PDB file of N, CA and C in Angstrom:
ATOM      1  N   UNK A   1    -191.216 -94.065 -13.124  1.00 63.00           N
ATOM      2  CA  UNK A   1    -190.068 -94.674 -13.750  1.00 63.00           C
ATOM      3  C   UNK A   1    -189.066 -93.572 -14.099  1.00 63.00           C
ATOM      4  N   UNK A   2    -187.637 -93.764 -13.363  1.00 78.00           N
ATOM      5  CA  UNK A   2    -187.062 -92.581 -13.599  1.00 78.00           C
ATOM      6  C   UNK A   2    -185.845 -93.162 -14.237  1.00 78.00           C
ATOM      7  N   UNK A   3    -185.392 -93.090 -16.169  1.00 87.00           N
ATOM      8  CA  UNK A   3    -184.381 -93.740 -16.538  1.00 87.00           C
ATOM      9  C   UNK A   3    -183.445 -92.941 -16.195  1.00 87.00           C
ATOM     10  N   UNK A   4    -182.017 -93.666 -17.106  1.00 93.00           N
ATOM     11  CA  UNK A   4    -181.021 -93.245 -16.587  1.00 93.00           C
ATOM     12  C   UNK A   4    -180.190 -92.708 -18.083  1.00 93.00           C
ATOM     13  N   UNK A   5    -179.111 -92.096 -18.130  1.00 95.00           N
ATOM     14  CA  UNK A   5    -178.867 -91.814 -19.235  1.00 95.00           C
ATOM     15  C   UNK A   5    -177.052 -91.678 -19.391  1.00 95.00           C
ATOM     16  N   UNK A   6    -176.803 -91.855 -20.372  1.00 96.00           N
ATOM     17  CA  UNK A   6    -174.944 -91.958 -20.343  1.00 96.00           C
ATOM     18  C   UNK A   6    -174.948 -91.395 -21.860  1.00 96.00           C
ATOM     19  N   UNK A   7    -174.336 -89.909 -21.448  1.00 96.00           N
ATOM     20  CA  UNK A   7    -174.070 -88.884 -22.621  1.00 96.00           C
ATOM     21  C   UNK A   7    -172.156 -89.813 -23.361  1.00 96.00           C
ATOM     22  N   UNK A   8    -172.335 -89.406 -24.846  1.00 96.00           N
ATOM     23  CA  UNK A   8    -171.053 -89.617 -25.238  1.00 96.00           C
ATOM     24  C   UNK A   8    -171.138 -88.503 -26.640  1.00 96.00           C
ATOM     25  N   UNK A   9    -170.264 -88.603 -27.022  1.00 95.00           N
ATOM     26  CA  UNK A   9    -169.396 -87.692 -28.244  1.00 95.00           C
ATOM     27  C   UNK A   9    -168.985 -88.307 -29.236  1.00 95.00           C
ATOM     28  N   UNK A  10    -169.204 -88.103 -30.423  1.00 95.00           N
ATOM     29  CA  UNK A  10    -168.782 -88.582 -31.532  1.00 95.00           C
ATOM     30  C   UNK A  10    -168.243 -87.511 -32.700  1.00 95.00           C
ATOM     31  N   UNK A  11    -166.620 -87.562 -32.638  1.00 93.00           N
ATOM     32  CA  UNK A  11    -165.984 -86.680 -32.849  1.00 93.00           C
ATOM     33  C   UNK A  11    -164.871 -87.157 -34.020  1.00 93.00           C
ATOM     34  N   UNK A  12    -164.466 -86.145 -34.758  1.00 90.00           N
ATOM     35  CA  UNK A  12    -163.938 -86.589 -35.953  1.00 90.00           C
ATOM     36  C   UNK A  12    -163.692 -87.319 -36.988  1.00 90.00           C
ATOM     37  N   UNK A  13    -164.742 -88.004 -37.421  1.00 89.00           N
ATOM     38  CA  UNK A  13    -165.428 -88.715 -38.088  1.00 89.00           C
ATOM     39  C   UNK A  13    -165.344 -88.571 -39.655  1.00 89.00           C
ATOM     40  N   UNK A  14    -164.777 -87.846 -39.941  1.00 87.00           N
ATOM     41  CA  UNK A  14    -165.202 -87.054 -41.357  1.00 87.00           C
ATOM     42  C   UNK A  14    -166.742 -87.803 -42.159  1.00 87.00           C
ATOM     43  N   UNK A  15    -167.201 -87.844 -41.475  1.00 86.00           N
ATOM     44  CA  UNK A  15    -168.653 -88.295 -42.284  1.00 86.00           C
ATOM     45  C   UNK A  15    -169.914 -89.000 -41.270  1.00 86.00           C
ATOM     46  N   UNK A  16    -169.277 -88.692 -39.726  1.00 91.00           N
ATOM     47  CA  UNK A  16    -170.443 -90.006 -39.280  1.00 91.00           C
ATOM     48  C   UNK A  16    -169.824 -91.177 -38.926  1.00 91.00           C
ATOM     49  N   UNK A  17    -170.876 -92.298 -38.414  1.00 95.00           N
ATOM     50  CA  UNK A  17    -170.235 -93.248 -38.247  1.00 95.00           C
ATOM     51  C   UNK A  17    -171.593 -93.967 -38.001  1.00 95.00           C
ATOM     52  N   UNK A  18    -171.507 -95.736 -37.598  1.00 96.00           N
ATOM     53  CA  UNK A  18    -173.188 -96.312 -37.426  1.00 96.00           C
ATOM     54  C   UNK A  18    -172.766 -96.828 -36.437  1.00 96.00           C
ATOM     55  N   UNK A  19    -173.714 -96.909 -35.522  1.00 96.00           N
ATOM     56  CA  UNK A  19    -173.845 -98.037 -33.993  1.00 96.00           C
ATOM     57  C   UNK A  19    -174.770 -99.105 -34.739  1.00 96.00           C
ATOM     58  N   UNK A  20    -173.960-100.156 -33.966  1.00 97.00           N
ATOM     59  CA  UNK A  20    -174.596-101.336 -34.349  1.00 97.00           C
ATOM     60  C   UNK A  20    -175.550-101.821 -33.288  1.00 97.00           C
ATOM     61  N   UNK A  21    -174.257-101.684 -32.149  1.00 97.00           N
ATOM     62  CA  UNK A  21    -174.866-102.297 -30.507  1.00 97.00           C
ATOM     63  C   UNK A  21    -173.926-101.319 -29.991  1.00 97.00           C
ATOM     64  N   UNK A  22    -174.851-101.487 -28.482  1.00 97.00           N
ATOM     65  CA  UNK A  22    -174.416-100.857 -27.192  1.00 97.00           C
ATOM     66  C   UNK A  22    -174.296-101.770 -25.847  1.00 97.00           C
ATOM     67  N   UNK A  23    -173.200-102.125 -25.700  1.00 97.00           N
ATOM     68  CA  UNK A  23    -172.906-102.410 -24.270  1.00 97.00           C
ATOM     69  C   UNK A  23    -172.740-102.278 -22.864  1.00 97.00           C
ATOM     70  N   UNK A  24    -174.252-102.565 -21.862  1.00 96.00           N
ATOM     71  CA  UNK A  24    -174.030-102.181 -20.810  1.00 96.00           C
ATOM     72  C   UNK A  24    -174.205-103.081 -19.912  1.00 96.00           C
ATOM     73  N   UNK A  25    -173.636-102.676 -18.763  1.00 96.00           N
ATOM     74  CA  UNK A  25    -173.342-104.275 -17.203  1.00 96.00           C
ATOM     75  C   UNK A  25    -174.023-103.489 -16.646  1.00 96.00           C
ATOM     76  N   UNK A  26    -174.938-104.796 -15.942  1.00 95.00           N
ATOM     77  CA  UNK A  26    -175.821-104.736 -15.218  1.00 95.00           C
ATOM     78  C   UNK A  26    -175.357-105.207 -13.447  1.00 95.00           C
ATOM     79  N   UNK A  27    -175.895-104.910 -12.794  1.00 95.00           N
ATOM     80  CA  UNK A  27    -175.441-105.116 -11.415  1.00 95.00           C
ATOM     81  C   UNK A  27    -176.229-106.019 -10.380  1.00 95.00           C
ATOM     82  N   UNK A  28    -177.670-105.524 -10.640  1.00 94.00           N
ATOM     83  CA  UNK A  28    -178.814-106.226 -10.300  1.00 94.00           C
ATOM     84  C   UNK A  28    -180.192-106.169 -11.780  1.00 94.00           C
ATOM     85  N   UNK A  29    -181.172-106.977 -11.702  1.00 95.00           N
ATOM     86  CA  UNK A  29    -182.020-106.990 -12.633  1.00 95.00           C
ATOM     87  C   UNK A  29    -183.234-107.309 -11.960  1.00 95.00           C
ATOM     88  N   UNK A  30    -184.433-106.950 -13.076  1.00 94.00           N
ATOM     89  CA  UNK A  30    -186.060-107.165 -12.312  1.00 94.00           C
ATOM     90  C   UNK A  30    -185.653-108.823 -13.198  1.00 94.00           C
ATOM     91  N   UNK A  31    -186.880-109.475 -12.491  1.00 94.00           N
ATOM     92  CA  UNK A  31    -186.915-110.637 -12.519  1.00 94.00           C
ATOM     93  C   UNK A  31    -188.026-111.256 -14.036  1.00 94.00           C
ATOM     94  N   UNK A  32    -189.108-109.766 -13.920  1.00 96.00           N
ATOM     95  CA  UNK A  32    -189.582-109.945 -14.928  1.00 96.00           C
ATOM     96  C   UNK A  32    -189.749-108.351 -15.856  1.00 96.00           C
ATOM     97  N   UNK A  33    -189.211-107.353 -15.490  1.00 96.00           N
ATOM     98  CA  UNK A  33    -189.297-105.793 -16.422  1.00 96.00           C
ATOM     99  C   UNK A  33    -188.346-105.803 -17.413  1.00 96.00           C
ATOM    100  N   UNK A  34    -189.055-105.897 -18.748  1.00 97.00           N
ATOM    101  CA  UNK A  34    -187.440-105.781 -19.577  1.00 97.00           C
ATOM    102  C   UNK A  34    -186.915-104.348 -19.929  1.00 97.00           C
ATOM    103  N   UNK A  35    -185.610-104.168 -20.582  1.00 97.00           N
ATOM    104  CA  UNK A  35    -185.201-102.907 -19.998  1.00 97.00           C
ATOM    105  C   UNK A  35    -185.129-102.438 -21.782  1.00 97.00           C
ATOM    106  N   UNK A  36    -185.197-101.185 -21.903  1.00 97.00           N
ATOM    107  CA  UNK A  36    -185.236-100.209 -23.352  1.00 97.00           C
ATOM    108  C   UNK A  36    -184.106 -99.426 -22.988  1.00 97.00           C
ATOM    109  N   UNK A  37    -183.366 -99.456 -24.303  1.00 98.00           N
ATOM    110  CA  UNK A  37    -182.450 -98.279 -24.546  1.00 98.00           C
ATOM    111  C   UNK A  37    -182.850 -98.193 -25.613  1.00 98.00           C
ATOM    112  N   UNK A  38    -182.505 -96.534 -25.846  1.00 97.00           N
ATOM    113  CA  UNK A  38    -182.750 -95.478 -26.778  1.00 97.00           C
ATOM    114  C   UNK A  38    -181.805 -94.633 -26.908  1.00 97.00           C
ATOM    115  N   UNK A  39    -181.424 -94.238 -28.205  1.00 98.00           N
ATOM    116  CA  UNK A  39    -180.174 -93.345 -28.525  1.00 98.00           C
ATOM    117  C   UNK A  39    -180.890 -91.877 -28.508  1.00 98.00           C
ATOM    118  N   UNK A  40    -180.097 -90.801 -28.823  1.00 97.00           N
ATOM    119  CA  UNK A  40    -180.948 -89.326 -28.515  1.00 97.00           C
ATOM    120  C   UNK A  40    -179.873 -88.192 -29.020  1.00 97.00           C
ATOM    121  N   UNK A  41    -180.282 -87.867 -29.435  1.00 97.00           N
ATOM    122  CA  UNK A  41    -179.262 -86.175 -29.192  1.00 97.00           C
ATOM    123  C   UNK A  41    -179.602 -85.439 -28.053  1.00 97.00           C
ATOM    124  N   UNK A  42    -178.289 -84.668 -27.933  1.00 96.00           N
ATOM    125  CA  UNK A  42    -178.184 -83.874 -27.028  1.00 96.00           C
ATOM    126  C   UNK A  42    -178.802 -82.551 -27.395  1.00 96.00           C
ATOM    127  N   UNK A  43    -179.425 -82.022 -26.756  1.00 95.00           N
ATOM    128  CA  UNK A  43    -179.472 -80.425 -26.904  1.00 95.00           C
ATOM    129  C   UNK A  43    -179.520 -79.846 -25.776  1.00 95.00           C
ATOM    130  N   UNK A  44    -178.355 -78.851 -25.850  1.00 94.00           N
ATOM    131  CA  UNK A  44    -178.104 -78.207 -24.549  1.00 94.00           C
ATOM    132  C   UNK A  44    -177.547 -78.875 -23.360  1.00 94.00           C
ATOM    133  N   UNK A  45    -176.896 -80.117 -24.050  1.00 92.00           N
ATOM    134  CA  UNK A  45    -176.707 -80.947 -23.006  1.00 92.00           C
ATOM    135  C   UNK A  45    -177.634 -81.748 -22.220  1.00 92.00           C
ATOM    136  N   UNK A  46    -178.407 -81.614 -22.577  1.00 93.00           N
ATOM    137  CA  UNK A  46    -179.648 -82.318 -22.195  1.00 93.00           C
ATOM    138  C   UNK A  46    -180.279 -83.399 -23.256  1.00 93.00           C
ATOM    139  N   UNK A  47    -180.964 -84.354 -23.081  1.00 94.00           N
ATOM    140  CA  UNK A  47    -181.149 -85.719 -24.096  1.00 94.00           C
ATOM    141  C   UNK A  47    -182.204 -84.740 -24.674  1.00 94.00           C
ATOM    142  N   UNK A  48    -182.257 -85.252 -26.091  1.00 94.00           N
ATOM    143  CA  UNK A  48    -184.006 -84.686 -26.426  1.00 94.00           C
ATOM    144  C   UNK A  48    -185.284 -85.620 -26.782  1.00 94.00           C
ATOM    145  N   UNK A  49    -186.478 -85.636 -27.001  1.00 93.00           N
ATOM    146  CA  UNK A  49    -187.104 -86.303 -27.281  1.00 93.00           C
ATOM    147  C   UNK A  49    -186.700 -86.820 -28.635  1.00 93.00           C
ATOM    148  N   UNK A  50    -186.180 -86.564 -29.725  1.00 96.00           N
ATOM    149  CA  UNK A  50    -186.194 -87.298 -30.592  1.00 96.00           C
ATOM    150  C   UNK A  50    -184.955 -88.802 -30.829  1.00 96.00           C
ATOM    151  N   UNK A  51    -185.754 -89.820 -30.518  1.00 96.00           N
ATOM    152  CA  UNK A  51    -184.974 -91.274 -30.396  1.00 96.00           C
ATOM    153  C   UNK A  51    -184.271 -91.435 -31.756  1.00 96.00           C
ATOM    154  N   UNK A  52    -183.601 -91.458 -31.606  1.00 97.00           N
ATOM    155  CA  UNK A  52    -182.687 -92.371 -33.202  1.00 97.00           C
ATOM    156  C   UNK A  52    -182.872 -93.235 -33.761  1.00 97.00           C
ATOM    157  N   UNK A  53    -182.856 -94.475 -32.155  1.00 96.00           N
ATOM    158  CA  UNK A  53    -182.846 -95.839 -32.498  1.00 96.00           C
ATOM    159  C   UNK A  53    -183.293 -96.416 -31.087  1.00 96.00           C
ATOM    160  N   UNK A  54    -184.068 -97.606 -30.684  1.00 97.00           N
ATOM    161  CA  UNK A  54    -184.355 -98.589 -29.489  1.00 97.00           C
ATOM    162  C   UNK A  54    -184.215 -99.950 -29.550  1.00 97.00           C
ATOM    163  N   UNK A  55    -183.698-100.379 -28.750  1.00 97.00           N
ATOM    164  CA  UNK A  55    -183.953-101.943 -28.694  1.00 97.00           C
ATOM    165  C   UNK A  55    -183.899-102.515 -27.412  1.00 97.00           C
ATOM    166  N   UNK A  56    -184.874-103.138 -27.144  1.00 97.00           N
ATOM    167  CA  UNK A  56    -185.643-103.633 -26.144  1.00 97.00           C
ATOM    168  C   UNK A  56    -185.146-104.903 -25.677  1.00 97.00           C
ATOM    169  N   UNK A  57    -184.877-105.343 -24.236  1.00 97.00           N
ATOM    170  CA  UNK A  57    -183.933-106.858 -23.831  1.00 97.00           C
ATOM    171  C   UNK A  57    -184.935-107.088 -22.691  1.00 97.00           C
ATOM    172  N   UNK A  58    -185.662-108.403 -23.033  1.00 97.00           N
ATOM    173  CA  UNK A  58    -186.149-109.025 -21.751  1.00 97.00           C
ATOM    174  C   UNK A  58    -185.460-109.201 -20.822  1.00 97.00           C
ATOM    175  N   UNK A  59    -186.258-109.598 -19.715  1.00 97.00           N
ATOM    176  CA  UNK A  59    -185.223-109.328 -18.288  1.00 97.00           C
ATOM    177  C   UNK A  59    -184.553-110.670 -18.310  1.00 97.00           C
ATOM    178  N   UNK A  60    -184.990-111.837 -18.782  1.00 97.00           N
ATOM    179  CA  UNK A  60    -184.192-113.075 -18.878  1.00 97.00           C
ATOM    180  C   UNK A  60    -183.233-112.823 -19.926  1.00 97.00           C
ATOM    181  N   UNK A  61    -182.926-111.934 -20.680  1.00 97.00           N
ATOM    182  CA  UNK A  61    -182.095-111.914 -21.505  1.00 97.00           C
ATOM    183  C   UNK A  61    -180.802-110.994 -20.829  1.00 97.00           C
ATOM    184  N   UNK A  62    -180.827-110.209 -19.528  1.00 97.00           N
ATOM    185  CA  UNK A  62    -180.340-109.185 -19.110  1.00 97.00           C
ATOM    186  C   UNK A  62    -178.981-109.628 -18.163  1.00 97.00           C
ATOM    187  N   UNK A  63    -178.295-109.791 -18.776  1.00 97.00           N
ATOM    188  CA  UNK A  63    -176.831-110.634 -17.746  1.00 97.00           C
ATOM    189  C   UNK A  63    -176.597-109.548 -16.431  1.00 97.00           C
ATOM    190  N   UNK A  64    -176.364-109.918 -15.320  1.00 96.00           N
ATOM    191  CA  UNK A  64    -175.975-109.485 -14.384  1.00 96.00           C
ATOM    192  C   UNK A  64    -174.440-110.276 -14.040  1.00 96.00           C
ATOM    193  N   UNK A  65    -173.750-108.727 -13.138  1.00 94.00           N
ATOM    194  CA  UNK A  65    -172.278-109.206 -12.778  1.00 94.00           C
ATOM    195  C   UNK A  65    -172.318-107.926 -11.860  1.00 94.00           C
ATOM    196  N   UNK A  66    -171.465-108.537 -10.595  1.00 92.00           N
ATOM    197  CA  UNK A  66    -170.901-107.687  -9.716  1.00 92.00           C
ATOM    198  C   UNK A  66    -170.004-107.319  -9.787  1.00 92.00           C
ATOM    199  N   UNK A  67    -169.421-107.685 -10.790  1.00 92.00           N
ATOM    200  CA  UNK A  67    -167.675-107.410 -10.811  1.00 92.00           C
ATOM    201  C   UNK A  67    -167.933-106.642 -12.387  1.00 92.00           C
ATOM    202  N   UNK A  68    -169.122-106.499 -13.282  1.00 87.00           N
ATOM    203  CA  UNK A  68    -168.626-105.771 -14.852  1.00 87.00           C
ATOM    204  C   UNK A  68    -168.020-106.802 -15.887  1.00 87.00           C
ATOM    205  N   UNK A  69    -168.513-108.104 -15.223  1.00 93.00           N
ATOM    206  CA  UNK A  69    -167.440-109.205 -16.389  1.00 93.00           C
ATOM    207  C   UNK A  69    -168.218-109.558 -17.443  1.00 93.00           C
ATOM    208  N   UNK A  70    -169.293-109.205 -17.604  1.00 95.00           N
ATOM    209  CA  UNK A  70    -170.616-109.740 -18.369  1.00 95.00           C
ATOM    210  C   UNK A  70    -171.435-108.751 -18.983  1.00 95.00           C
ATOM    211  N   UNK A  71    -171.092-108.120 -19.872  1.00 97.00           N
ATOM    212  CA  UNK A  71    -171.952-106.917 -20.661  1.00 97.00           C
ATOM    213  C   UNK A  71    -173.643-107.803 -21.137  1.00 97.00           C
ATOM    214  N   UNK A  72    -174.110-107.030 -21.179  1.00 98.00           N
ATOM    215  CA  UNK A  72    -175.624-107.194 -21.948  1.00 98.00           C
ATOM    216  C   UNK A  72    -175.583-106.718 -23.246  1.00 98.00           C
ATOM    217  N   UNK A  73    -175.321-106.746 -24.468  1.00 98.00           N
ATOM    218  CA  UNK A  73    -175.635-106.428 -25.650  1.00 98.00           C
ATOM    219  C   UNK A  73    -176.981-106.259 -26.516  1.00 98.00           C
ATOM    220  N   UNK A  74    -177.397-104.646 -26.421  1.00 98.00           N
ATOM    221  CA  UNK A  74    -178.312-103.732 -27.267  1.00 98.00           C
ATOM    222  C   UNK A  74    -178.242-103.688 -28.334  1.00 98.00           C
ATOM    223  N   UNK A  75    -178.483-105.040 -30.011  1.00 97.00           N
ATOM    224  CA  UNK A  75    -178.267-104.588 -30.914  1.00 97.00           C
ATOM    225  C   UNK A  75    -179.163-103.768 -31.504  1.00 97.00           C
ATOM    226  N   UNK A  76    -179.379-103.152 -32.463  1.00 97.00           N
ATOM    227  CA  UNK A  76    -180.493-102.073 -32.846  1.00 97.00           C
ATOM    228  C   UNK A  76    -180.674-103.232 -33.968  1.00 97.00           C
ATOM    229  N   UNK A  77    -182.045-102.654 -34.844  1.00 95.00           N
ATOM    230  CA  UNK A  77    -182.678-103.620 -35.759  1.00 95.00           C
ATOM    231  C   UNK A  77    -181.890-103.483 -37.110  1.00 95.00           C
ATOM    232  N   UNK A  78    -181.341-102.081 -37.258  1.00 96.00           N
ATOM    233  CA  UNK A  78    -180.654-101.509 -38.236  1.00 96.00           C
ATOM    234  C   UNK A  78    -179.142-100.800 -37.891  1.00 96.00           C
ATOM    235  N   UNK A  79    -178.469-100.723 -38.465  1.00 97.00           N
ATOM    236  CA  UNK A  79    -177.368 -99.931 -38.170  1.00 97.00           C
ATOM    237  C   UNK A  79    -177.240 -98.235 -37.934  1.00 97.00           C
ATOM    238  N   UNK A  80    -177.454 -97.507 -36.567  1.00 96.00           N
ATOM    239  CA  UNK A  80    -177.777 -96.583 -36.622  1.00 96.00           C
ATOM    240  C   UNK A  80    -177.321 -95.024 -37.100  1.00 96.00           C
ATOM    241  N   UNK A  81    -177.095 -94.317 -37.888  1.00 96.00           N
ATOM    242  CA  UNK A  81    -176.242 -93.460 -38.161  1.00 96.00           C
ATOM    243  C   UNK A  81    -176.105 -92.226 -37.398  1.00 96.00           C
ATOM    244  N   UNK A  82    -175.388 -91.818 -36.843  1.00 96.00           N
ATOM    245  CA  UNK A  82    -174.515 -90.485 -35.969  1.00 96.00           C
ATOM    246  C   UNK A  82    -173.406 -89.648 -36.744  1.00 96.00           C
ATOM    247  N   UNK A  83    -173.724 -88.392 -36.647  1.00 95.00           N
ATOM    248  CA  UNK A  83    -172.520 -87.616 -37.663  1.00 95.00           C
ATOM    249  C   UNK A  83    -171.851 -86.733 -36.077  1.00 95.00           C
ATOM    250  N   UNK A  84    -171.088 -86.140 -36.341  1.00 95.00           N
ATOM    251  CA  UNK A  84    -170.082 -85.613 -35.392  1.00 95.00           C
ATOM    252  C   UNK A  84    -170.823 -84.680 -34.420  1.00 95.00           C
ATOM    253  N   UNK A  85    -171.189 -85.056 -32.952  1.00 95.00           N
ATOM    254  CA  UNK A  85    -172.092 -84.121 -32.490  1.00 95.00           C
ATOM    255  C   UNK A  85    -171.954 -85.223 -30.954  1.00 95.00           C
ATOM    256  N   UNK A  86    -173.125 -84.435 -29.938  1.00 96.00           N
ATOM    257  CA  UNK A  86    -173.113 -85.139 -28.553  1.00 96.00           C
ATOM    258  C   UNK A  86    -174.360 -86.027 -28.528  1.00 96.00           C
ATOM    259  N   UNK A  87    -174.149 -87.377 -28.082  1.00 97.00           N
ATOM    260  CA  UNK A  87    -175.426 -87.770 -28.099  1.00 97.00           C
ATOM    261  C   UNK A  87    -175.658 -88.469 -26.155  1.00 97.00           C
ATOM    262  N   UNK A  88    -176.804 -89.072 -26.274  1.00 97.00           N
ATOM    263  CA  UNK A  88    -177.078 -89.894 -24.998  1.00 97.00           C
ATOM    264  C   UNK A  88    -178.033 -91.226 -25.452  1.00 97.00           C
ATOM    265  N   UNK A  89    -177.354 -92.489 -24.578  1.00 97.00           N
ATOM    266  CA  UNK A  89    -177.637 -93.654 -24.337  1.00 97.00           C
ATOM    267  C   UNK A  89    -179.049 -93.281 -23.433  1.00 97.00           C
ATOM    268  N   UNK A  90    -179.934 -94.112 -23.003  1.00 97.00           N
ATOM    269  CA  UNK A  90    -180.986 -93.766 -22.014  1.00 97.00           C
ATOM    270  C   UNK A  90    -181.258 -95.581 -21.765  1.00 97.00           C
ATOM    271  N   UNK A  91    -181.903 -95.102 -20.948  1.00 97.00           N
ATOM    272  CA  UNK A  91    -182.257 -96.966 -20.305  1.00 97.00           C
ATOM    273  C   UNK A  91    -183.354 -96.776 -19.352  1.00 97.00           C
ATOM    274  N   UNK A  92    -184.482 -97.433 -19.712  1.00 96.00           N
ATOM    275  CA  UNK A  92    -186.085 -97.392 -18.550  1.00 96.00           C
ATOM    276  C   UNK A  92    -186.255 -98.853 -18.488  1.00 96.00           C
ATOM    277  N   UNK A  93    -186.853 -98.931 -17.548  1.00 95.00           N
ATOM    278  CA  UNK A  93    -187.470-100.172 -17.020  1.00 95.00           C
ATOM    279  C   UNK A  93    -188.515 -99.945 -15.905  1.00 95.00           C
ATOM    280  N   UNK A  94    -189.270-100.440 -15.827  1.00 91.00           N
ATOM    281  CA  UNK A  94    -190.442-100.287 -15.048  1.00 91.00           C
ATOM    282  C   UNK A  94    -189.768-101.341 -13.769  1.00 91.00           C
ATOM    283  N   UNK A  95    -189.116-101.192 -12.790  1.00 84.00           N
ATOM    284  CA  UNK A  95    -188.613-101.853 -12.489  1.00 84.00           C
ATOM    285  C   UNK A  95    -188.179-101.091 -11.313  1.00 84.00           C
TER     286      UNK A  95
END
């Protein structure tokens, strides 16, 4: 299982900020693998093992679009907190 990962930046903030959800379009989906995202810091530009936050979407829950018109929404269980620094999205599925 080889996930995938989408680095972003969270910059001038004076204090941080919380993710609630994360929005991503799907193109194709497994029929039955549900898919995990996990938030992460960066170190070195690279994700690290330590997760922030996960939340898990069955594959019937997983909207597909060829065109990007239909996001899938990742809410987390809690509101996650990030202070000014690089982080990465990640996404696995056995799939």
């Amino acid at each position: 299982m080889d996930p995938i990962a989408q680095t972003f930046q969270v910059s001038n903030t004076k204090g941080g900020c919380f993710i609630t959800s994360i929005d991503v379009f799907f193109k194709t989906k497994s029929t039955t693998a549900p898919v995990n995202l996990a938030i992460t810091p960066l170190i070195g530009g690279v994700p690290s093992n330590s997760i922030l936050a996960e939340a898990m979407m069955p594959a019937s829950s997983v909207n597909i679009s060829a065109t990007a018109a239909v996001a899938t929404k990742f809410t987390f269980p809690v509101p996650v907190y990030v202070d000014d620094g690089d982080y990465a999205f990640i996404l696995e599925s056995n799939s």
